[in-house]
């Protein structure tokens, strides 16, 4: 096992864990999640790393889902690179979908957490 493979495995595992924590905290702890997501006076490197890993985890999932959803596209749709390998168009569509849809999806999770927090505040007795 090469070092690059081990690093890629560690990063993908860390991004999956960060994404799971992101979604879990948005659902079960919406108040803390919304407060943590607000940028008051800049973001610490740890916060950048956390949000970057969560973004990467979601991008990987959207990429894989889009690539699977485009199963019907033949592999020969695409072009041949300088090495003679066929570069399927399906992969490029999957990358584009991952890049374009990840930020709106994370924003949707944030908005859902804010709405959930608002609903909890309205249900609280005495408010």
PDB file of N, CA and C in Angstrom, residues 8-106:
ATOM      1  N   UNK A   8      -4.950   9.341   0.906  1.00  0.00           N
ATOM      2  CA  UNK A   8      -6.271   9.509   0.292  1.00  0.00           C
ATOM      3  C   UNK A   8      -7.342   8.808   1.123  1.00  0.00           C
ATOM      4  N   UNK A   9      -7.043   7.634   1.635  1.00  0.00           N
ATOM      5  CA  UNK A   9      -7.990   6.926   2.492  1.00  0.00           C
ATOM      6  C   UNK A   9      -8.265   7.675   3.779  1.00  0.00           C
ATOM      7  N   UNK A  10      -7.215   8.251   4.368  1.00  0.00           N
ATOM      8  CA  UNK A  10      -7.397   9.008   5.611  1.00  0.00           C
ATOM      9  C   UNK A  10      -8.223  10.270   5.365  1.00  0.00           C
ATOM     10  N   UNK A  11      -7.966  10.971   4.269  1.00  0.00           N
ATOM     11  CA  UNK A  11      -8.710  12.191   3.964  1.00  0.00           C
ATOM     12  C   UNK A  11     -10.172  11.865   3.662  1.00  0.00           C
ATOM     13  N   UNK A  12     -10.409  10.808   2.885  1.00  0.00           N
ATOM     14  CA  UNK A  12     -11.800  10.473   2.573  1.00  0.00           C
ATOM     15  C   UNK A  12     -12.555  10.005   3.814  1.00  0.00           C
ATOM     16  N   UNK A  13     -11.891   9.283   4.700  1.00  0.00           N
ATOM     17  CA  UNK A  13     -12.527   8.864   5.946  1.00  0.00           C
ATOM     18  C   UNK A  13     -12.810  10.072   6.836  1.00  0.00           C
ATOM     19  N   UNK A  14     -11.847  10.978   6.931  1.00  0.00           N
ATOM     20  CA  UNK A  14     -12.048  12.188   7.738  1.00  0.00           C
ATOM     21  C   UNK A  14     -13.170  13.049   7.162  1.00  0.00           C
ATOM     22  N   UNK A  15     -13.270  13.114   5.840  1.00  0.00           N
ATOM     23  CA  UNK A  15     -14.335  13.916   5.240  1.00  0.00           C
ATOM     24  C   UNK A  15     -15.697  13.272   5.478  1.00  0.00           C
ATOM     25  N   UNK A  16     -15.766  11.955   5.448  1.00  0.00           N
ATOM     26  CA  UNK A  16     -17.027  11.284   5.749  1.00  0.00           C
ATOM     27  C   UNK A  16     -17.443  11.522   7.193  1.00  0.00           C
ATOM     28  N   UNK A  17     -16.502  11.447   8.108  1.00  0.00           N
ATOM     29  CA  UNK A  17     -16.796  11.689   9.525  1.00  0.00           C
ATOM     30  C   UNK A  17     -17.240  13.133   9.737  1.00  0.00           C
ATOM     31  N   UNK A  18     -16.566  14.080   9.072  1.00  0.00           N
ATOM     32  CA  UNK A  18     -16.945  15.489   9.202  1.00  0.00           C
ATOM     33  C   UNK A  18     -18.342  15.726   8.645  1.00  0.00           C
ATOM     34  N   UNK A  19     -18.669  15.105   7.528  1.00  0.00           N
ATOM     35  CA  UNK A  19     -20.005  15.269   6.951  1.00  0.00           C
ATOM     36  C   UNK A  19     -21.078  14.657   7.845  1.00  0.00           C
ATOM     37  N   UNK A  20     -20.799  13.490   8.389  1.00  0.00           N
ATOM     38  CA  UNK A  20     -21.758  12.859   9.302  1.00  0.00           C
ATOM     39  C   UNK A  20     -21.983  13.757  10.523  1.00  0.00           C
ATOM     40  N   UNK A  21     -20.912  14.307  11.079  1.00  0.00           N
ATOM     41  CA  UNK A  21     -21.038  15.203  12.226  1.00  0.00           C
ATOM     42  C   UNK A  21     -21.796  16.470  11.843  1.00  0.00           C
ATOM     43  N   UNK A  22     -21.536  16.995  10.658  1.00  0.00           N
ATOM     44  CA  UNK A  22     -22.208  18.201  10.175  1.00  0.00           C
ATOM     45  C   UNK A  22     -23.718  17.990  10.120  1.00  0.00           C
ATOM     46  N   UNK A  23     -24.129  16.901   9.503  1.00  0.00           N
ATOM     47  CA  UNK A  23     -25.564  16.615   9.366  1.00  0.00           C
ATOM     48  C   UNK A  23     -26.171  16.259  10.723  1.00  0.00           C
ATOM     49  N   UNK A  24     -25.461  15.464  11.522  1.00  0.00           N
ATOM     50  CA  UNK A  24     -25.966  15.058  12.835  1.00  0.00           C
ATOM     51  C   UNK A  24     -26.175  16.271  13.727  1.00  0.00           C
ATOM     52  N   UNK A  25     -25.182  17.157  13.771  1.00  0.00           N
ATOM     53  CA  UNK A  25     -25.320  18.324  14.645  1.00  0.00           C
ATOM     54  C   UNK A  25     -26.371  19.296  14.119  1.00  0.00           C
ATOM     55  N   UNK A  26     -26.554  19.359  12.797  1.00  0.00           N
ATOM     56  CA  UNK A  26     -27.602  20.224  12.243  1.00  0.00           C
ATOM     57  C   UNK A  26     -28.982  19.730  12.661  1.00  0.00           C
ATOM     58  N   UNK A  27     -29.156  18.428  12.775  1.00  0.00           N
ATOM     59  CA  UNK A  27     -30.465  17.886  13.130  1.00  0.00           C
ATOM     60  C   UNK A  27     -30.683  17.853  14.644  1.00  0.00           C
ATOM     61  N   UNK A  28     -29.702  17.357  15.396  1.00  0.00           N
ATOM     62  CA  UNK A  28     -29.907  17.138  16.823  1.00  0.00           C
ATOM     63  C   UNK A  28     -29.515  18.327  17.691  1.00  0.00           C
ATOM     64  N   UNK A  29     -28.652  19.208  17.208  1.00  0.00           N
ATOM     65  CA  UNK A  29     -28.234  20.377  17.971  1.00  0.00           C
ATOM     66  C   UNK A  29     -28.298  21.622  17.083  1.00  0.00           C
ATOM     67  N   UNK A  30     -29.488  21.984  16.602  1.00  0.00           N
ATOM     68  CA  UNK A  30     -29.559  23.080  15.626  1.00  0.00           C
ATOM     69  C   UNK A  30     -29.072  24.426  16.167  1.00  0.00           C
ATOM     70  N   UNK A  31     -29.303  24.698  17.454  1.00  0.00           N
ATOM     71  CA  UNK A  31     -28.877  25.977  18.014  1.00  0.00           C
ATOM     72  C   UNK A  31     -27.352  26.076  18.000  1.00  0.00           C
ATOM     73  N   UNK A  32     -26.672  25.050  18.491  1.00  0.00           N
ATOM     74  CA  UNK A  32     -25.210  25.068  18.496  1.00  0.00           C
ATOM     75  C   UNK A  32     -24.656  25.053  17.074  1.00  0.00           C
ATOM     76  N   UNK A  33     -25.321  24.343  16.188  1.00  0.00           N
ATOM     77  CA  UNK A  33     -24.876  24.268  14.801  1.00  0.00           C
ATOM     78  C   UNK A  33     -24.933  25.636  14.132  1.00  0.00           C
ATOM     79  N   UNK A  34     -26.043  26.339  14.294  1.00  0.00           N
ATOM     80  CA  UNK A  34     -26.202  27.651  13.663  1.00  0.00           C
ATOM     81  C   UNK A  34     -25.215  28.648  14.266  1.00  0.00           C
ATOM     82  N   UNK A  35     -25.054  28.623  15.559  1.00  0.00           N
ATOM     83  CA  UNK A  35     -24.088  29.526  16.197  1.00  0.00           C
ATOM     84  C   UNK A  35     -22.661  29.224  15.747  1.00  0.00           C
ATOM     85  N   UNK A  36     -22.340  27.950  15.597  1.00  0.00           N
ATOM     86  CA  UNK A  36     -20.994  27.562  15.177  1.00  0.00           C
ATOM     87  C   UNK A  36     -20.739  27.949  13.723  1.00  0.00           C
ATOM     88  N   UNK A  37     -21.777  27.919  12.910  1.00  0.00           N
ATOM     89  CA  UNK A  37     -21.617  28.212  11.491  1.00  0.00           C
ATOM     90  C   UNK A  37     -21.486  29.705  11.214  1.00  0.00           C
ATOM     91  N   UNK A  38     -21.952  30.562  12.120  1.00  0.00           N
ATOM     92  CA  UNK A  38     -21.834  32.005  11.903  1.00  0.00           C
ATOM     93  C   UNK A  38     -20.382  32.434  12.032  1.00  0.00           C
ATOM     94  N   UNK A  39     -19.997  33.334  11.164  1.00  0.00           N
ATOM     95  CA  UNK A  39     -18.629  33.852  11.175  1.00  0.00           C
ATOM     96  C   UNK A  39     -18.659  35.201  11.881  1.00  0.00           C
ATOM     97  N   UNK A  40     -18.106  35.250  13.056  1.00  0.00           N
ATOM     98  CA  UNK A  40     -18.104  36.481  13.830  1.00  0.00           C
ATOM     99  C   UNK A  40     -16.876  37.336  13.487  1.00  0.00           C
ATOM    100  N   UNK A  41     -15.708  36.826  13.767  1.00  0.00           N
ATOM    101  CA  UNK A  41     -14.484  37.602  13.544  1.00  0.00           C
ATOM    102  C   UNK A  41     -13.476  36.751  12.776  1.00  0.00           C
ATOM    103  N   UNK A  42     -13.920  36.130  11.722  1.00  0.00           N
ATOM    104  CA  UNK A  42     -13.022  35.269  10.966  1.00  0.00           C
ATOM    105  C   UNK A  42     -13.136  33.833  11.445  1.00  0.00           C
ATOM    106  N   UNK A  43     -12.574  32.964  10.675  1.00  0.00           N
ATOM    107  CA  UNK A  43     -12.644  31.550  11.005  1.00  0.00           C
ATOM    108  C   UNK A  43     -11.254  31.045  11.379  1.00  0.00           C
ATOM    109  N   UNK A  44     -11.227  30.195  12.373  1.00  0.00           N
ATOM    110  CA  UNK A  44      -9.964  29.587  12.775  1.00  0.00           C
ATOM    111  C   UNK A  44      -9.572  28.521  11.759  1.00  0.00           C
ATOM    112  N   UNK A  45      -8.301  28.148  11.715  1.00  0.00           N
ATOM    113  CA  UNK A  45      -7.887  27.081  10.795  1.00  0.00           C
ATOM    114  C   UNK A  45      -8.609  25.766  11.057  1.00  0.00           C
ATOM    115  N   UNK A  46      -8.952  25.501  12.311  1.00  0.00           N
ATOM    116  CA  UNK A  46      -9.675  24.279  12.636  1.00  0.00           C
ATOM    117  C   UNK A  46     -11.081  24.295  12.024  1.00  0.00           C
ATOM    118  N   UNK A  47     -11.750  25.453  12.077  1.00  0.00           N
ATOM    119  CA  UNK A  47     -13.076  25.575  11.479  1.00  0.00           C
ATOM    120  C   UNK A  47     -13.010  25.444   9.953  1.00  0.00           C
ATOM    121  N   UNK A  48     -11.992  26.055   9.342  1.00  0.00           N
ATOM    122  CA  UNK A  48     -11.805  25.912   7.895  1.00  0.00           C
ATOM    123  C   UNK A  48     -11.610  24.453   7.520  1.00  0.00           C
ATOM    124  N   UNK A  49     -10.822  23.739   8.305  1.00  0.00           N
ATOM    125  CA  UNK A  49     -10.574  22.324   8.045  1.00  0.00           C
ATOM    126  C   UNK A  49     -11.857  21.522   8.169  1.00  0.00           C
ATOM    127  N   UNK A  50     -12.635  21.791   9.216  1.00  0.00           N
ATOM    128  CA  UNK A  50     -13.891  21.079   9.438  1.00  0.00           C
ATOM    129  C   UNK A  50     -14.861  21.300   8.278  1.00  0.00           C
ATOM    130  N   UNK A  51     -15.104  22.552   7.919  1.00  0.00           N
ATOM    131  CA  UNK A  51     -16.032  22.837   6.833  1.00  0.00           C
ATOM    132  C   UNK A  51     -15.492  22.350   5.490  1.00  0.00           C
ATOM    133  N   UNK A  52     -14.182  22.414   5.306  1.00  0.00           N
ATOM    134  CA  UNK A  52     -13.572  21.888   4.074  1.00  0.00           C
ATOM    135  C   UNK A  52     -13.748  20.388   3.953  1.00  0.00           C
ATOM    136  N   UNK A  53     -13.569  19.683   5.057  1.00  0.00           N
ATOM    137  CA  UNK A  53     -13.755  18.231   5.028  1.00  0.00           C
ATOM    138  C   UNK A  53     -15.221  17.864   4.826  1.00  0.00           C
ATOM    139  N   UNK A  54     -16.129  18.609   5.453  1.00  0.00           N
ATOM    140  CA  UNK A  54     -17.561  18.350   5.238  1.00  0.00           C
ATOM    141  C   UNK A  54     -17.929  18.613   3.780  1.00  0.00           C
ATOM    142  N   UNK A  55     -17.390  19.696   3.197  1.00  0.00           N
ATOM    143  CA  UNK A  55     -17.642  20.002   1.786  1.00  0.00           C
ATOM    144  C   UNK A  55     -17.103  18.878   0.906  1.00  0.00           C
ATOM    145  N   UNK A  56     -15.900  18.430   1.191  1.00  0.00           N
ATOM    146  CA  UNK A  56     -15.290  17.365   0.395  1.00  0.00           C
ATOM    147  C   UNK A  56     -16.096  16.073   0.497  1.00  0.00           C
ATOM    148  N   UNK A  57     -16.556  15.731   1.690  1.00  0.00           N
ATOM    149  CA  UNK A  57     -17.358  14.521   1.857  1.00  0.00           C
ATOM    150  C   UNK A  57     -18.633  14.565   1.050  1.00  0.00           C
ATOM    151  N   UNK A  58     -19.314  15.703   1.061  1.00  0.00           N
ATOM    152  CA  UNK A  58     -20.543  15.833   0.281  1.00  0.00           C
ATOM    153  C   UNK A  58     -20.238  15.846  -1.213  1.00  0.00           C
ATOM    154  N   UNK A  59     -19.143  16.483  -1.609  1.00  0.00           N
ATOM    155  CA  UNK A  59     -18.765  16.507  -3.028  1.00  0.00           C
ATOM    156  C   UNK A  59     -18.467  15.101  -3.532  1.00  0.00           C
ATOM    157  N   UNK A  60     -17.810  14.297  -2.726  1.00  0.00           N
ATOM    158  CA  UNK A  60     -17.517  12.914  -3.115  1.00  0.00           C
ATOM    159  C   UNK A  60     -18.818  12.134  -3.292  1.00  0.00           C
ATOM    160  N   UNK A  61     -19.770  12.342  -2.383  1.00  0.00           N
ATOM    161  CA  UNK A  61     -21.047  11.633  -2.490  1.00  0.00           C
ATOM    162  C   UNK A  61     -21.840  12.084  -3.716  1.00  0.00           C
ATOM    163  N   UNK A  62     -21.866  13.378  -3.978  1.00  0.00           N
ATOM    164  CA  UNK A  62     -22.590  13.871  -5.154  1.00  0.00           C
ATOM    165  C   UNK A  62     -21.912  13.375  -6.423  1.00  0.00           C
ATOM    166  N   UNK A  63     -20.586  13.356  -6.442  1.00  0.00           N
ATOM    167  CA  UNK A  63     -19.856  12.845  -7.607  1.00  0.00           C
ATOM    168  C   UNK A  63     -20.226  11.382  -7.879  1.00  0.00           C
ATOM    169  N   UNK A  64     -20.162  10.568  -6.841  1.00  0.00           N
ATOM    170  CA  UNK A  64     -20.484   9.148  -7.008  1.00  0.00           C
ATOM    171  C   UNK A  64     -21.927   8.925  -7.408  1.00  0.00           C
ATOM    172  N   UNK A  65     -22.827   9.691  -6.814  1.00  0.00           N
ATOM    173  CA  UNK A  65     -24.240   9.558  -7.167  1.00  0.00           C
ATOM    174  C   UNK A  65     -24.524   9.986  -8.592  1.00  0.00           C
ATOM    175  N   UNK A  66     -23.908  11.073  -9.022  1.00  0.00           N
ATOM    176  CA  UNK A  66     -24.116  11.541 -10.395  1.00  0.00           C
ATOM    177  C   UNK A  66     -23.528  10.555 -11.392  1.00  0.00           C
ATOM    178  N   UNK A  67     -22.344  10.049 -11.078  1.00  0.00           N
ATOM    179  CA  UNK A  67     -21.719   9.077 -11.981  1.00  0.00           C
ATOM    180  C   UNK A  67     -22.579   7.814 -12.089  1.00  0.00           C
ATOM    181  N   UNK A  68     -23.160   7.392 -10.983  1.00  0.00           N
ATOM    182  CA  UNK A  68     -24.045   6.225 -11.018  1.00  0.00           C
ATOM    183  C   UNK A  68     -25.343   6.526 -11.758  1.00  0.00           C
ATOM    184  N   UNK A  69     -25.858   7.730 -11.590  1.00  0.00           N
ATOM    185  CA  UNK A  69     -27.108   8.093 -12.260  1.00  0.00           C
ATOM    186  C   UNK A  69     -26.943   8.189 -13.772  1.00  0.00           C
ATOM    187  N   UNK A  70     -25.725   8.437 -14.216  1.00  0.00           N
ATOM    188  CA  UNK A  70     -25.462   8.537 -15.656  1.00  0.00           C
ATOM    189  C   UNK A  70     -24.969   7.207 -16.238  1.00  0.00           C
ATOM    190  N   UNK A  71     -25.417   6.108 -15.647  1.00  0.00           N
ATOM    191  CA  UNK A  71     -24.997   4.784 -16.106  1.00  0.00           C
ATOM    192  C   UNK A  71     -25.349   4.542 -17.566  1.00  0.00           C
ATOM    193  N   UNK A  72     -26.367   5.196 -18.046  1.00  0.00           N
ATOM    194  CA  UNK A  72     -26.872   4.960 -19.392  1.00  0.00           C
ATOM    195  C   UNK A  72     -25.969   5.557 -20.468  1.00  0.00           C
ATOM    196  N   UNK A  73     -25.044   6.430 -20.088  1.00  0.00           N
ATOM    197  CA  UNK A  73     -24.139   7.021 -21.084  1.00  0.00           C
ATOM    198  C   UNK A  73     -23.047   6.019 -21.435  1.00  0.00           C
ATOM    199  N   UNK A  74     -22.836   5.737 -22.684  1.00  0.00           N
ATOM    200  CA  UNK A  74     -21.760   4.814 -23.053  1.00  0.00           C
ATOM    201  C   UNK A  74     -20.391   5.393 -22.705  1.00  0.00           C
ATOM    202  N   UNK A  75     -19.459   4.507 -22.406  1.00  0.00           N
ATOM    203  CA  UNK A  75     -18.116   4.965 -22.050  1.00  0.00           C
ATOM    204  C   UNK A  75     -17.384   5.608 -23.218  1.00  0.00           C
ATOM    205  N   UNK A  76     -17.800   5.320 -24.444  1.00  0.00           N
ATOM    206  CA  UNK A  76     -17.091   5.906 -25.575  1.00  0.00           C
ATOM    207  C   UNK A  76     -17.578   7.316 -25.905  1.00  0.00           C
ATOM    208  N   UNK A  77     -18.583   7.821 -25.168  1.00  0.00           N
ATOM    209  CA  UNK A  77     -18.956   9.225 -25.307  1.00  0.00           C
ATOM    210  C   UNK A  77     -17.915  10.039 -24.554  1.00  0.00           C
ATOM    211  N   UNK A  78     -17.162  10.778 -25.243  1.00  0.00           N
ATOM    212  CA  UNK A  78     -16.104  11.569 -24.641  1.00  0.00           C
ATOM    213  C   UNK A  78     -15.026  11.825 -25.673  1.00  0.00           C
ATOM    214  N   UNK A  79     -13.816  11.841 -25.262  1.00  0.00           N
ATOM    215  CA  UNK A  79     -12.712  12.066 -26.183  1.00  0.00           C
ATOM    216  C   UNK A  79     -11.497  11.279 -25.725  1.00  0.00           C
ATOM    217  N   UNK A  80     -10.525  11.224 -26.583  1.00  0.00           N
ATOM    218  CA  UNK A  80      -9.298  10.483 -26.320  1.00  0.00           C
ATOM    219  C   UNK A  80      -8.210  11.478 -25.947  1.00  0.00           C
ATOM    220  N   UNK A  81      -7.535  11.216 -24.844  1.00  0.00           N
ATOM    221  CA  UNK A  81      -6.456  12.116 -24.432  1.00  0.00           C
ATOM    222  C   UNK A  81      -5.172  11.794 -25.188  1.00  0.00           C
ATOM    223  N   UNK A  82      -4.094  12.483 -24.865  1.00  0.00           N
ATOM    224  CA  UNK A  82      -2.834  12.308 -25.592  1.00  0.00           C
ATOM    225  C   UNK A  82      -2.200  10.935 -25.380  1.00  0.00           C
ATOM    226  N   UNK A  83      -2.598  10.232 -24.322  1.00  0.00           N
ATOM    227  CA  UNK A  83      -2.076   8.886 -24.087  1.00  0.00           C
ATOM    228  C   UNK A  83      -2.908   7.819 -24.783  1.00  0.00           C
ATOM    229  N   UNK A  84      -3.997   8.206 -25.427  1.00  0.00           N
ATOM    230  CA  UNK A  84      -4.849   7.259 -26.114  1.00  0.00           C
ATOM    231  C   UNK A  84      -5.947   6.678 -25.248  1.00  0.00           C
ATOM    232  N   UNK A  85      -6.096   7.183 -24.024  1.00  0.00           N
ATOM    233  CA  UNK A  85      -7.152   6.710 -23.134  1.00  0.00           C
ATOM    234  C   UNK A  85      -8.422   7.517 -23.374  1.00  0.00           C
ATOM    235  N   UNK A  86      -9.560   6.826 -23.347  1.00  0.00           N
ATOM    236  CA  UNK A  86     -10.840   7.497 -23.527  1.00  0.00           C
ATOM    237  C   UNK A  86     -11.222   8.172 -22.210  1.00  0.00           C
ATOM    238  N   UNK A  87     -11.552   9.453 -22.290  1.00  0.00           N
ATOM    239  CA  UNK A  87     -12.015  10.211 -21.134  1.00  0.00           C
ATOM    240  C   UNK A  87     -13.534  10.342 -21.258  1.00  0.00           C
ATOM    241  N   UNK A  88     -14.286   9.547 -20.496  1.00  0.00           N
ATOM    242  CA  UNK A  88     -15.743   9.558 -20.663  1.00  0.00           C
ATOM    243  C   UNK A  88     -16.368  10.871 -20.213  1.00  0.00           C
ATOM    244  N   UNK A  89     -17.355  11.297 -20.949  1.00  0.00           N
ATOM    245  CA  UNK A  89     -18.084  12.525 -20.656  1.00  0.00           C
ATOM    246  C   UNK A  89     -18.824  12.416 -19.325  1.00  0.00           C
ATOM    247  N   UNK A  90     -19.207  11.209 -18.961  1.00  0.00           N
ATOM    248  CA  UNK A  90     -19.926  10.973 -17.708  1.00  0.00           C
ATOM    249  C   UNK A  90     -19.117  11.478 -16.509  1.00  0.00           C
ATOM    250  N   UNK A  91     -17.807  11.265 -16.509  1.00  0.00           N
ATOM    251  CA  UNK A  91     -16.962  11.715 -15.398  1.00  0.00           C
ATOM    252  C   UNK A  91     -16.930  13.227 -15.295  1.00  0.00           C
ATOM    253  N   UNK A  92     -16.889  13.900 -16.421  1.00  0.00           N
ATOM    254  CA  UNK A  92     -16.860  15.352 -16.397  1.00  0.00           C
ATOM    255  C   UNK A  92     -18.188  15.928 -15.925  1.00  0.00           C
ATOM    256  N   UNK A  93     -19.289  15.312 -16.318  1.00  0.00           N
ATOM    257  CA  UNK A  93     -20.588  15.738 -15.813  1.00  0.00           C
ATOM    258  C   UNK A  93     -20.675  15.531 -14.300  1.00  0.00           C
ATOM    259  N   UNK A  94     -20.125  14.431 -13.811  1.00  0.00           N
ATOM    260  CA  UNK A  94     -20.163  14.147 -12.381  1.00  0.00           C
ATOM    261  C   UNK A  94     -19.323  15.161 -11.596  1.00  0.00           C
ATOM    262  N   UNK A  95     -18.169  15.528 -12.126  1.00  0.00           N
ATOM    263  CA  UNK A  95     -17.335  16.543 -11.467  1.00  0.00           C
ATOM    264  C   UNK A  95     -18.051  17.884 -11.449  1.00  0.00           C
ATOM    265  N   UNK A  96     -18.656  18.256 -12.576  1.00  0.00           N
ATOM    266  CA  UNK A  96     -19.379  19.526 -12.639  1.00  0.00           C
ATOM    267  C   UNK A  96     -20.544  19.544 -11.650  1.00  0.00           C
ATOM    268  N   UNK A  97     -21.269  18.453 -11.562  1.00  0.00           N
ATOM    269  CA  UNK A  97     -22.386  18.381 -10.616  1.00  0.00           C
ATOM    270  C   UNK A  97     -21.891  18.498  -9.181  1.00  0.00           C
ATOM    271  N   UNK A  98     -20.794  17.832  -8.879  1.00  0.00           N
ATOM    272  CA  UNK A  98     -20.251  17.899  -7.517  1.00  0.00           C
ATOM    273  C   UNK A  98     -19.803  19.319  -7.175  1.00  0.00           C
ATOM    274  N   UNK A  99     -19.168  19.985  -8.114  1.00  0.00           N
ATOM    275  CA  UNK A  99     -18.699  21.346  -7.846  1.00  0.00           C
ATOM    276  C   UNK A  99     -19.862  22.334  -7.733  1.00  0.00           C
ATOM    277  N   UNK A 100     -20.893  22.155  -8.543  1.00  0.00           N
ATOM    278  CA  UNK A 100     -22.000  23.113  -8.562  1.00  0.00           C
ATOM    279  C   UNK A 100     -23.043  22.867  -7.473  1.00  0.00           C
ATOM    280  N   UNK A 101     -23.219  21.643  -7.039  1.00  0.00           N
ATOM    281  CA  UNK A 101     -24.312  21.323  -6.121  1.00  0.00           C
ATOM    282  C   UNK A 101     -23.909  21.217  -4.656  1.00  0.00           C
ATOM    283  N   UNK A 102     -22.623  21.166  -4.360  1.00  0.00           N
ATOM    284  CA  UNK A 102     -22.201  20.956  -2.977  1.00  0.00           C
ATOM    285  C   UNK A 102     -22.520  22.153  -2.088  1.00  0.00           C
ATOM    286  N   UNK A 103     -22.205  23.360  -2.541  1.00  0.00           N
ATOM    287  CA  UNK A 103     -22.492  24.536  -1.718  1.00  0.00           C
ATOM    288  C   UNK A 103     -23.991  24.742  -1.499  1.00  0.00           C
ATOM    289  N   UNK A 104     -24.832  24.619  -2.530  1.00  0.00           N
ATOM    290  CA  UNK A 104     -26.272  24.724  -2.250  1.00  0.00           C
ATOM    291  C   UNK A 104     -26.777  23.637  -1.299  1.00  0.00           C
ATOM    292  N   UNK A 105     -26.242  22.445  -1.388  1.00  0.00           N
ATOM    293  CA  UNK A 105     -26.678  21.367  -0.485  1.00  0.00           C
ATOM    294  C   UNK A 105     -26.276  21.674   0.952  1.00  0.00           C
ATOM    295  N   UNK A 106     -25.059  22.185   1.162  1.00  0.00           N
ATOM    296  CA  UNK A 106     -24.650  22.559   2.519  1.00  0.00           C
ATOM    297  C   UNK A 106     -25.477  23.735   3.025  1.00  0.00           C
TER     298      UNK A 106
END
